[in-house]
DNA sequence: CTGTTAGCGCTTTCAC
DNA sequence: GTGAAAGCGCTAACAG
């Protein structure tokens, strides 16, 4: 007969109360931090709970205190390592803060009302959006319903929702300056046809900084999607292009990987001898010797910490004005921009 | 004044009932499939619900019918694309089946009781384990508590839990046969020091099939972990090894990527001219031209479908004996084993 | 500090 | 087909 030998079904607080010889309230209080219980009672309760294998039913308690501690993560494009790492660290950080991530993976043109429905049905304590397409309608509904919401690296006109941004303008500027410092004078940008907010800002800041440095971006190669294959496509464009370029800014490491691989495969243009390349994210792959890619680091761990911090603040204080946190970025210089 | 202009807090069924001029029971029944309601009533209710922006509170209803529709996914090693894709498809498939994935990412030696606690607190409808280390204690507790559980590609002595396996023995055999057919006679295995169940089985079947083909596996290179860097390490070992080998079986594409990259970087051994390479998973990266890696496909989408199917069956019929489903694998032959 | 009471939002008998 | 009433497991007031 082991301790947890209640071989059958759910144990409720009344059974714990009975075994401990106290009331159900005492049990509840014992599991509530800073509640008004004597040490003695709490110990009795905990002991009984242990023996019975009791666990508080958060679904029931959320009914009372309206805190489910469930947090929706809306994400997409998990094939991009940067995105999947982002989700990974978000999930881990939420867990570490006693919140439970519900992972909602969306794809292209998803029905937003379905997503909203899920969130609302489960009375989530908050929502984190990292997907490229956070339908405006979701934001609005969450705001009016008082569901805390944090947007990651998103533009947002609605001033009532919290946002955590990477310093995209700075990323663009660093890219320009680094290529310039490496001696590049005829630059190209590799991006997508319909860039997301952050990509758009990066490119804008890049071209602007180039201009102020007195150099021109002579070409732009836009793939239909932000992916490895998109990067390869851009490389093909570059090799076929009439303009001679000596430096390239890729909007993401993921694209840069495809870009570099395609260059290497065709062996027409050596990196970094004839062409320098820099990109954004600094995912682990950028550090792989085969790429050895200079990249502007966006630390997903730090990002996750900040997102959860902002979320928790809003949960505890729903009335404070929306925060916009901008996280610093930093250059990791590697061989792809070496002289 | 828009439809959903209840600019404030939660709408409950009583408000819908009032607006529709019916009882709360009628509202409940209207949202329950195959419930006994007149079409007329249901329409009235739905209309009122729409106007008020009402949504059923699953947390409350789960209290009654014990079906939270929450499903825990326990996963790890998200840096391996195969693992992150697995999680991706599982999450999507659950969603498509009206289940909500709670993502629990574990790391090395995590405290299992913490995980169990989370699952039980939320009264999950099921648990899916894909992590390499599914602590036995979690399984046991779930079984005794009647929480449906599906293990993905795991060994398991406890005959009471469902499992979905890839045909690992067949993977090993195909690898051996493919290398043999490509003319290899002196084979090596690239694996890890502490291989997971599936890796172990693959290697076992591989060496056995080699023997039956009349060739020997002359070397085994084991990295400390199953990762890109592990693959690189194995490549270094191979290049330093006294034995001449002409064919390599990597236990996963992820390792093979590091392995191939390292070979290419050192340029000592050309693939496939001097060395043929084959591995398992057939992640998209294997098809990238830079790798062009023959690989034994384990379709994560099909896997996810099967896992969810098994889970749903158990949820609906808790008493059926544990199922063990084995999914077929198939060879995708590419340049790395070409003659 | 403790037990009693009420009720969170929902579903489900059970009569009608 | 419908409403009244009971109760899922829990916590928050309120007395004591």
XYZ file of C-alpha atoms (C1' of nucleotides) in Angstrom:
710
model
C 0.000 0.000 0.000
C 1.873 3.020 -1.221
C 1.225 6.605 -0.341
C -0.622 7.454 -3.497
C -2.609 4.317 -3.530
C -5.907 6.024 -4.297
C -5.936 3.966 -7.412
C -9.066 5.611 -8.699
C -10.355 8.974 -9.619
C -10.066 12.616 -8.737
C -9.329 13.679 -5.234
C -11.156 16.793 -4.111
C -10.580 19.210 -1.297
C -13.326 17.707 0.820
C -11.475 14.421 1.058
C -8.315 16.189 2.060
C -10.294 18.207 4.588
C -11.811 15.072 6.032
C -8.478 13.276 6.346
C -6.809 16.332 7.853
C -9.739 16.935 10.149
C -10.309 20.500 8.988
C -12.720 22.406 6.762
C -12.493 22.810 3.020
C -11.617 26.454 3.528
C -8.587 25.444 5.501
C -7.481 23.280 2.628
C -7.977 26.069 0.158
C -6.099 28.486 2.337
C -3.240 26.085 2.794
C -2.680 26.152 -0.934
C -2.961 29.911 -1.174
C 0.248 31.853 -0.594
C 0.058 34.407 2.227
C -3.299 33.122 3.352
C -4.284 33.250 6.948
C -3.581 29.735 8.188
C -1.629 28.436 11.104
C 1.534 26.629 10.301
C 0.153 23.628 12.106
C -2.990 23.423 10.029
C -1.131 23.914 6.831
C 1.169 21.047 7.655
C -1.682 18.730 8.464
C -3.368 19.660 5.223
C -0.252 19.263 3.133
C 0.365 15.889 4.631
C -3.140 14.720 3.899
C -2.939 16.165 0.389
C 0.295 14.323 -0.224
C -1.141 11.077 1.022
C -4.167 11.404 -1.207
C -2.346 12.813 -4.215
C -4.486 15.907 -4.147
C -3.955 18.808 -6.534
C -5.863 22.031 -6.701
C -8.193 22.131 -9.665
C -7.196 25.366 -11.368
C -10.164 25.132 -13.685
C -12.483 25.377 -10.723
C -10.539 28.046 -8.922
C -10.278 30.168 -12.049
C -14.036 30.284 -11.975
C -13.804 32.228 -8.749
C -10.760 34.413 -9.042
C -10.825 34.760 -12.803
C -7.178 33.831 -13.166
C -6.726 30.764 -15.330
C -2.992 31.391 -15.751
C -3.424 30.133 -19.274
C -1.663 32.260 -21.864
C -2.225 31.971 -25.589
C 0.771 32.121 -27.898
C -0.229 32.941 -31.446
C 2.609 32.086 -33.770
C 3.369 31.158 -37.352
C 6.206 30.311 -39.705
C 7.749 27.760 -37.417
C 10.070 26.617 -40.187
C 12.146 29.717 -39.543
C 14.482 28.794 -36.677
C 14.201 32.280 -35.285
C 10.461 31.881 -34.919
C 10.581 28.434 -33.417
C 13.218 29.544 -30.931
C 11.074 32.494 -30.042
C 8.185 30.191 -29.299
C 10.483 27.862 -27.415
C 11.733 30.554 -25.069
C 8.323 32.083 -24.647
C 6.914 28.739 -23.608
C 9.758 28.105 -21.208
C 9.602 31.547 -19.679
C 5.852 31.390 -19.203
C 6.234 28.035 -17.528
C 8.928 29.399 -15.257
C 6.503 32.127 -14.229
C 3.737 29.724 -13.468
C 1.780 30.496 -16.563
C 0.701 27.810 -19.013
C 1.197 28.389 -22.723
C -1.528 27.354 -25.115
C 0.093 27.172 -28.510
C -2.029 28.435 -31.357
C -0.265 27.989 -34.672
C -1.847 29.942 -37.465
C -1.224 29.748 -41.121
C -1.716 32.363 -43.789
C -5.332 33.397 -43.922
C -6.760 31.854 -40.814
C -10.165 32.736 -39.512
C -9.459 35.131 -36.640
C -12.774 34.494 -34.956
C -11.778 30.894 -34.438
C -8.689 32.032 -32.573
C -10.589 34.542 -30.521
C -13.120 31.899 -29.704
C -10.488 29.581 -28.290
C -8.931 32.282 -26.208
C -12.199 33.422 -24.763
C -13.571 29.976 -24.103
C -10.582 29.288 -21.911
C -10.614 32.610 -20.188
C -6.927 33.104 -20.877
C -4.961 35.407 -18.630
C -3.197 36.856 -21.616
C -2.226 36.553 -25.240
C 1.152 36.829 -26.902
C 1.228 37.415 -30.631
C 4.354 36.705 -32.633
C 2.701 35.691 -35.860
C 3.249 37.840 -38.879
C -0.398 38.493 -39.349
C -2.094 39.482 -36.119
C -5.516 40.286 -37.424
C -6.504 43.658 -36.174
C -9.858 42.261 -35.151
C -8.238 39.980 -32.584
C -6.456 42.891 -30.978
C -9.583 44.933 -30.759
C -11.677 42.198 -29.277
C -9.034 41.375 -26.681
C -8.733 44.986 -25.689
C -12.448 45.549 -25.296
C -12.730 42.328 -23.354
C -9.888 43.278 -21.110
C -7.628 40.385 -22.090
C -3.986 41.420 -21.675
C -2.151 41.239 -24.942
C 1.472 41.633 -25.910
C 2.576 42.073 -29.505
C 6.072 40.969 -30.403
C 7.853 43.004 -33.031
C 4.642 44.263 -34.513
C 3.390 47.560 -35.668
C 0.153 48.537 -34.062
C -2.005 51.558 -34.320
C -4.150 50.591 -31.366
C -2.411 52.419 -28.558
C -3.985 50.250 -25.913
C -1.961 47.098 -26.435
C 1.508 46.404 -25.077
C 4.353 45.814 -27.441
C 7.880 44.533 -27.255
C 10.055 45.496 -30.161
C 13.534 44.802 -31.253
C 15.435 47.870 -32.257
C 14.801 47.357 -35.942
C 15.984 50.776 -37.069
C 19.249 50.227 -35.269
C 19.601 46.811 -36.901
C 19.330 48.405 -40.305
C 21.821 51.083 -39.411
C 24.344 48.648 -37.983
C 24.085 46.568 -41.123
C 24.812 49.571 -43.296
C 27.686 50.734 -41.140
C 29.268 47.337 -40.936
C 29.197 46.797 -44.667
C 30.510 50.301 -45.197
C 33.328 49.733 -42.746
C 34.207 46.553 -44.598
C 34.741 48.592 -47.678
C 31.494 47.893 -49.490
C 30.190 50.654 -51.691
C 27.613 49.042 -53.925
C 25.034 47.468 -51.704
C 22.015 45.285 -52.220
C 19.129 44.288 -49.999
C 17.580 40.845 -49.834
C 14.049 40.955 -48.536
C 10.520 39.819 -49.344
C 7.821 41.176 -51.552
C 5.466 41.743 -48.670
C 7.781 42.332 -45.741
C 6.430 42.236 -42.241
C 6.603 45.350 -40.128
C 10.003 44.589 -38.661
C 11.562 43.659 -41.969
C 10.169 46.761 -43.549
C 11.644 48.984 -40.855
C 15.027 47.293 -41.070
C 15.259 47.861 -44.783
C 14.110 51.443 -44.465
C 16.722 52.254 -41.839
C 19.362 50.457 -43.852
C 18.817 52.397 -47.045
C 18.574 55.643 -45.180
C 21.821 55.043 -43.346
C 23.475 54.092 -46.604
C 22.424 57.393 -48.080
C 23.781 59.303 -45.123
C 27.040 57.430 -45.496
C 27.183 58.555 -49.075
C 26.641 55.171 -50.675
C 23.706 53.866 -52.596
C 21.805 50.669 -52.424
C 22.006 49.679 -56.038
C 19.664 46.721 -55.983
C 16.917 45.006 -54.087
C 16.088 41.366 -54.487
C 12.710 40.385 -53.144
C 11.594 36.821 -52.753
C 7.957 35.928 -52.478
C 8.427 34.606 -48.993
C 10.783 34.941 -46.079
C 12.417 31.550 -46.188
C 15.475 29.567 -47.092
C 14.229 29.133 -50.632
C 13.526 32.825 -50.770
C 17.171 33.426 -49.991
C 18.245 31.088 -52.747
C 15.975 32.832 -55.180
C 17.510 36.174 -54.235
C 20.980 34.776 -54.849
C 19.947 33.706 -58.322
C 18.613 37.189 -58.956
C 21.823 38.744 -57.760
C 23.983 36.549 -59.953
C 21.831 37.398 -62.941
C 21.637 41.091 -62.176
C 23.439 43.668 -64.281
C 24.442 45.748 -61.272
C 27.714 44.851 -59.605
C 27.333 44.688 -55.859
C 29.931 44.134 -53.186
C 27.778 43.934 -50.070
C 24.406 42.458 -49.192
C 22.040 42.991 -46.318
C 19.674 40.080 -45.772
C 16.682 40.845 -43.598
C 17.005 37.554 -41.729
C 19.493 34.804 -41.118
C 17.043 32.271 -42.453
C 17.044 33.967 -45.845
C 20.784 34.530 -45.627
C 21.355 30.811 -45.215
C 19.624 30.074 -48.489
C 21.362 33.010 -50.080
C 24.826 31.860 -49.020
C 24.195 28.244 -49.878
C 23.068 29.136 -53.341
C 26.111 31.345 -53.921
C 28.393 28.600 -52.737
C 26.657 26.033 -54.890
C 27.069 28.101 -58.035
C 30.556 29.173 -57.009
C 30.334 32.357 -58.991
C 30.788 34.763 -56.123
C 33.059 34.186 -53.166
C 32.044 35.384 -49.698
C 33.545 37.470 -48.208
C 36.186 38.128 -50.870
C 33.949 39.432 -53.608
C 30.776 39.893 -51.636
C 30.167 40.665 -47.968
C 26.956 39.539 -46.348
C 25.255 40.554 -43.127
C 21.848 39.742 -41.745
C 19.630 39.862 -38.686
C 18.716 37.501 -35.836
C 21.972 35.719 -35.068
C 20.384 32.331 -34.767
C 22.779 29.514 -33.893
C 23.042 28.549 -37.541
C 24.700 31.885 -38.302
C 27.594 30.743 -36.159
C 27.995 27.446 -37.945
C 31.358 27.356 -39.694
C 29.749 26.773 -43.076
C 27.938 30.076 -42.841
C 30.121 32.064 -40.477
C 27.695 34.856 -40.981
C 27.893 38.306 -39.458
C 24.547 38.899 -37.873
C 22.733 41.347 -35.700
C 21.669 39.545 -32.615
C 18.139 39.505 -31.289
C 18.274 37.468 -28.152
C 15.118 35.351 -27.972
C 15.677 34.605 -24.317
C 15.879 38.238 -23.368
C 12.916 38.916 -25.602
C 10.855 36.246 -23.902
C 11.756 37.568 -20.471
C 10.648 41.034 -21.430
C 7.422 39.873 -23.030
C 6.419 37.886 -19.982
C 7.413 40.730 -17.696
C 5.224 43.155 -19.601
C 2.394 40.663 -19.624
C 2.585 40.064 -15.904
C 2.619 43.771 -15.224
C -0.532 44.242 -17.210
C -2.221 41.277 -15.597
C -1.534 42.729 -12.187
C -2.339 46.242 -13.212
C -4.815 46.288 -16.097
C -5.240 50.026 -16.077
C -1.713 51.224 -16.733
C -1.148 52.736 -20.181
C 0.223 50.479 -22.863
C 3.958 49.900 -22.747
C 6.281 49.839 -25.724
C 9.596 48.262 -24.839
C 12.444 48.332 -27.296
C 15.141 45.754 -26.869
C 18.695 46.431 -27.805
C 20.425 44.559 -30.594
C 24.113 43.875 -30.997
C 26.390 42.960 -33.829
C 28.121 39.624 -33.943
C 30.804 40.029 -36.542
C 31.996 36.952 -38.354
C 33.749 35.995 -41.517
C 31.047 37.026 -43.980
C 31.985 40.679 -43.528
C 35.698 40.166 -43.000
C 38.229 41.940 -45.145
C -23.651 50.968 -31.799
C -22.201 47.809 -33.218
C -23.368 44.303 -32.572
C -20.707 43.456 -30.048
C -20.930 46.699 -28.257
C -20.963 45.209 -24.766
C -17.817 47.158 -24.151
C -17.304 45.653 -20.744
C -16.821 42.329 -19.091
C -17.805 38.715 -19.425
C -21.100 37.716 -20.864
C -22.699 34.719 -19.210
C -25.432 32.393 -20.255
C -28.030 34.106 -18.081
C -27.720 37.298 -20.065
C -28.120 35.395 -23.289
C -31.078 33.574 -21.796
C -32.683 36.820 -20.761
C -32.213 38.446 -24.156
C -33.485 35.373 -25.950
C -36.375 35.021 -23.542
C -35.501 31.460 -22.581
C -33.900 29.607 -19.673
C -30.230 29.049 -19.082
C -30.749 25.389 -19.849
C -31.975 26.293 -23.292
C -28.836 28.299 -23.898
C -26.658 25.450 -22.776
C -28.514 23.004 -24.934
C -28.253 25.260 -27.951
C -24.494 25.054 -27.708
C -24.490 21.297 -27.203
C -24.469 19.206 -30.372
C -27.382 16.770 -30.648
C -29.125 18.275 -27.659
C -32.828 18.304 -27.421
C -33.767 21.822 -28.527
C -36.156 23.079 -31.091
C -34.653 24.678 -34.107
C -36.567 27.809 -33.288
C -35.166 28.138 -29.787
C -31.650 27.444 -30.943
C -31.883 30.203 -33.488
C -33.158 32.689 -30.973
C -30.351 31.767 -28.616
C -27.641 31.920 -31.227
C -28.859 35.308 -32.315
C -28.797 36.632 -28.775
C -25.370 35.084 -28.188
C -24.017 36.722 -31.296
C -25.385 40.082 -30.287
C -23.858 39.841 -26.846
C -20.581 38.280 -27.928
C -21.222 35.274 -25.731
C -18.894 32.307 -25.638
C -19.264 29.166 -23.622
C -16.851 29.104 -20.710
C -15.069 25.806 -21.185
C -13.459 26.099 -17.791
C -16.854 26.061 -16.159
C -18.299 23.368 -18.375
C -15.285 21.156 -17.848
C -16.173 21.186 -14.190
C -19.335 19.355 -15.072
C -18.477 17.044 -17.894
C -14.819 16.586 -17.037
C -13.650 17.365 -20.530
C -11.312 20.329 -20.610
C -10.133 19.518 -24.138
C -6.724 20.670 -22.996
C -3.907 18.387 -24.089
C -0.379 18.587 -22.739
C 2.519 18.227 -25.156
C 5.720 17.336 -23.368
C 8.655 17.993 -25.634
C 12.340 18.775 -25.626
C 15.290 19.425 -27.919
C 13.489 21.972 -30.003
C 16.758 22.923 -31.704
C 16.442 19.749 -33.748
C 14.192 20.678 -36.682
C 12.626 17.255 -36.594
C 11.476 17.818 -33.042
C 10.190 21.306 -33.607
C 8.281 20.171 -36.679
C 6.825 17.333 -34.703
C 5.557 19.800 -32.122
C 4.322 22.083 -34.859
C 2.205 19.426 -36.508
C 0.967 18.054 -33.233
C -0.202 21.492 -32.178
C -1.907 22.077 -35.499
C -3.572 18.707 -35.566
C -4.843 19.037 -32.023
C -6.252 22.425 -32.874
C -7.933 21.017 -35.945
C -9.583 18.426 -33.723
C -10.841 20.974 -31.262
C -8.270 20.193 -28.649
C -5.999 22.847 -27.148
C -2.288 22.104 -26.822
C -0.516 23.177 -23.669
C 3.156 23.176 -24.519
C 5.434 21.914 -21.771
C 9.051 22.171 -22.794
C 11.378 20.196 -20.578
C 15.095 20.252 -20.388
C 17.477 17.534 -19.245
C 16.783 16.641 -15.676
C 13.512 18.363 -15.001
C 11.467 17.666 -11.933
C 8.716 15.346 -13.176
C 6.379 16.173 -10.334
C 6.235 19.760 -11.530
C 5.046 18.565 -14.904
C 2.533 16.195 -13.428
C 1.278 18.957 -11.218
C 0.570 21.205 -14.151
C -1.225 18.535 -16.068
C -3.387 17.554 -13.169
C -4.207 21.050 -12.063
C -5.656 21.712 -15.476
C -7.490 18.455 -15.722
C -6.046 17.800 -19.148
C -7.912 15.492 -21.464
C -4.674 13.878 -22.495
C -0.916 14.018 -22.655
C 1.429 13.540 -25.583
C 5.056 12.833 -24.817
C 7.712 13.343 -27.451
C 10.552 14.316 -25.177
C 13.549 12.059 -24.984
C 13.196 11.562 -21.271
C 9.644 10.727 -20.326
C 10.103 10.067 -16.665
C 8.530 6.782 -15.880
C 6.857 8.312 -12.860
C 4.815 10.621 -15.066
C 3.511 7.711 -17.062
C 2.551 5.782 -14.008
C 0.756 8.644 -12.379
C -1.151 9.436 -15.535
C -2.210 5.848 -15.939
C -3.412 5.448 -12.379
C -5.253 8.728 -12.626
C -6.835 7.741 -15.873
C -5.302 10.507 -17.953
C -4.978 9.342 -21.548
C -1.386 9.361 -22.652
C 0.346 8.767 -25.954
C 4.065 8.168 -26.217
C 5.745 9.072 -29.469
C 8.607 6.883 -30.563
C 9.309 5.703 -27.059
C 10.005 2.428 -25.464
C 7.691 1.636 -22.636
C 7.347 -1.296 -20.375
C 4.049 -0.137 -18.979
C 1.612 -1.935 -21.220
C -1.211 0.396 -20.324
C -0.137 3.427 -22.305
C -0.675 4.016 -25.994
C 2.274 4.414 -28.279
C 2.916 5.557 -31.801
C 6.179 4.399 -33.250
C 8.033 4.900 -36.426
C 9.286 1.730 -37.961
C 12.777 2.137 -36.545
C 13.978 -1.365 -37.339
C 12.966 -0.894 -40.934
C 14.772 2.451 -41.024
C 17.968 0.742 -39.958
C 17.524 -2.000 -42.487
C 16.795 0.373 -45.363
C 19.885 2.351 -44.474
C 22.038 -0.764 -44.607
C 20.513 -1.960 -47.844
C 20.806 1.387 -49.542
C 24.465 1.785 -48.668
C 25.102 -1.790 -49.725
C 23.372 -1.254 -53.029
C 25.499 1.830 -53.573
C 28.558 -0.355 -53.361
C 29.637 0.429 -49.808
C 31.360 -2.381 -47.959
C 33.037 -0.741 -44.993
C 30.360 1.037 -43.019
C 30.305 3.336 -40.044
C 27.544 4.525 -37.753
C 27.194 8.030 -36.407
C 25.155 8.119 -33.241
C 25.218 9.373 -29.670
C 26.729 8.043 -26.488
C 23.372 7.695 -24.822
C 21.013 7.087 -27.708
C 17.298 7.372 -27.162
C 15.147 4.329 -27.691
C 14.481 5.015 -31.345
C 18.102 5.760 -32.177
C 19.199 2.640 -30.384
C 16.803 0.469 -32.330
C 17.813 2.015 -35.638
C 21.461 1.299 -35.024
C 20.754 -2.226 -33.872
C 18.717 -3.051 -36.951
C 21.334 -1.428 -39.153
C 24.242 -3.461 -37.863
C 22.221 -6.629 -37.939
C 21.174 -6.098 -41.540
C 24.766 -5.340 -42.440
C 25.810 -8.612 -40.992
C 23.154 -10.496 -42.899
C 24.326 -8.768 -46.056
C 27.789 -9.999 -45.384
C 29.385 -6.658 -44.591
C 30.667 -5.332 -41.348
C 30.204 -2.037 -39.627
C 33.821 -1.209 -39.041
C 33.382 1.851 -36.875
C 31.003 3.764 -34.671
C 31.371 7.424 -33.897
C 29.373 8.582 -30.919
C 28.903 12.208 -30.039
C 27.880 13.247 -26.581
C 24.625 14.668 -27.863
C 22.302 14.348 -30.780
C 22.915 17.661 -32.462
C 24.541 19.495 -35.312
C 27.737 19.851 -33.338
C 27.579 16.194 -32.494
C 27.576 15.454 -36.191
C 30.598 17.670 -36.710
C 32.395 15.923 -33.916
C 31.673 12.569 -35.495
C 33.089 13.796 -38.790
C 36.300 14.780 -37.054
C 36.470 11.342 -35.496
C 35.933 9.683 -38.839
C 38.641 11.721 -40.525
C 41.038 10.855 -37.753
C 40.110 7.204 -37.598
C 42.437 4.485 -38.818
C 39.654 2.454 -40.399
C 38.778 3.273 -43.967
C 35.044 3.583 -44.435
C 33.029 4.108 -47.571
C 29.544 4.506 -46.163
C 27.993 6.159 -43.124
C 24.651 5.829 -41.445
C 23.725 8.859 -39.350
C 20.915 8.292 -36.893
C 19.310 11.624 -37.721
C 19.377 14.298 -40.388
C 20.259 16.877 -37.779
C 23.489 15.076 -36.976
C 24.073 14.372 -40.653
C 23.948 18.067 -41.414
C 26.796 18.756 -39.037
C 28.600 15.708 -40.283
C 28.388 16.737 -43.936
C 29.218 20.354 -43.235
C 32.333 19.384 -41.360
C 33.460 17.034 -44.113
C 32.937 19.724 -46.694
C 34.750 22.279 -44.601
C 37.815 20.092 -44.249
C 37.537 18.910 -47.839
C 39.284 15.667 -47.092
C 36.499 13.361 -48.065
C 34.126 13.920 -50.946
C 30.498 12.904 -50.713
C 29.290 10.795 -52.417
C 32.424 9.954 -54.391
C 34.519 8.636 -51.550
C 31.884 8.357 -48.878
C 28.147 7.743 -49.066
C 25.901 9.060 -46.351
C 22.355 8.232 -45.370
C 20.294 9.252 -42.371
C 16.817 9.331 -40.880
C 13.923 11.809 -40.707
C 13.983 13.476 -44.103
C 13.473 16.950 -42.728
C 13.276 19.687 -45.357
C 16.944 20.513 -44.832
C 17.908 17.086 -46.158
C 16.502 18.160 -49.492
C 18.462 21.398 -49.597
C 20.909 21.271 -52.512
C 23.871 21.806 -50.208
C 23.098 18.596 -48.396
C 21.194 16.593 -50.983
C 21.029 13.895 -48.401
C 19.445 10.492 -48.814
C 17.142 10.096 -45.898
C 14.513 7.820 -44.518
C 11.349 9.758 -44.208
C 9.303 9.995 -41.080
C 6.356 12.135 -41.972
C 5.574 14.394 -39.013
C 2.164 15.239 -40.367
C 1.124 11.630 -40.657
C 2.627 11.006 -37.252
C 0.637 13.814 -35.711
C -2.578 12.576 -37.301
C -2.021 9.128 -35.898
C -1.118 10.369 -32.443
C -4.226 12.492 -32.193
C -6.356 9.701 -33.577
C -5.074 7.297 -30.941
C -5.552 9.907 -28.256
C -9.129 10.613 -29.273
C -9.935 6.927 -29.333
C -8.672 6.534 -25.803
C -10.514 9.617 -24.618
C -13.754 8.239 -25.970
C -13.073 4.733 -24.837
C -10.793 4.687 -21.802
C -11.032 0.957 -21.267
C -9.692 -0.375 -24.535
C -6.295 -2.035 -24.283
C -3.259 0.081 -25.098
C -2.560 0.509 -28.774
C 0.840 0.368 -30.395
C 0.770 1.842 -33.873
C 3.782 1.548 -36.113
C 4.067 4.038 -38.930
C 5.724 3.174 -42.155
C 8.904 4.875 -43.293
C 10.134 5.404 -46.822
C 13.426 6.113 -48.450
C 14.060 9.370 -50.222
C 17.162 8.755 -52.238
C 19.326 11.715 -53.092
C 22.857 12.494 -54.156
C 24.613 11.478 -50.951
C 24.225 7.818 -51.837
C 24.570 8.188 -55.592
C 27.123 6.250 -57.535
C -7.116 31.510 12.905
C -11.181 28.814 11.564
C -15.714 27.010 9.777
C -20.023 28.214 7.573
C -22.268 30.104 3.669
C -22.816 31.723 -0.867
C -21.850 31.483 -5.490
C -18.307 31.480 -9.836
C -20.728 29.635 -14.992
C -22.086 25.817 -16.522
C -24.733 21.207 -17.492
C -27.949 17.836 -16.371
C -31.436 15.133 -14.237
C -36.208 15.469 -13.485
C -40.685 16.697 -13.822
C -43.884 19.027 -16.670
C -39.045 20.547 -25.917
C -38.538 23.193 -21.817
C -37.566 25.216 -17.061
C -36.429 24.496 -12.111
C -33.145 22.827 -9.187
C -29.002 20.530 -7.904
C -24.212 20.482 -7.948
C -19.223 20.165 -10.475
C -14.620 21.914 -7.141
C -13.290 25.716 -5.592
C -12.610 30.422 -2.969
C -14.181 34.736 -0.653
C -16.953 36.947 2.522
C -18.458 36.788 7.041
C -18.976 35.591 11.694
C -17.058 33.635 15.460
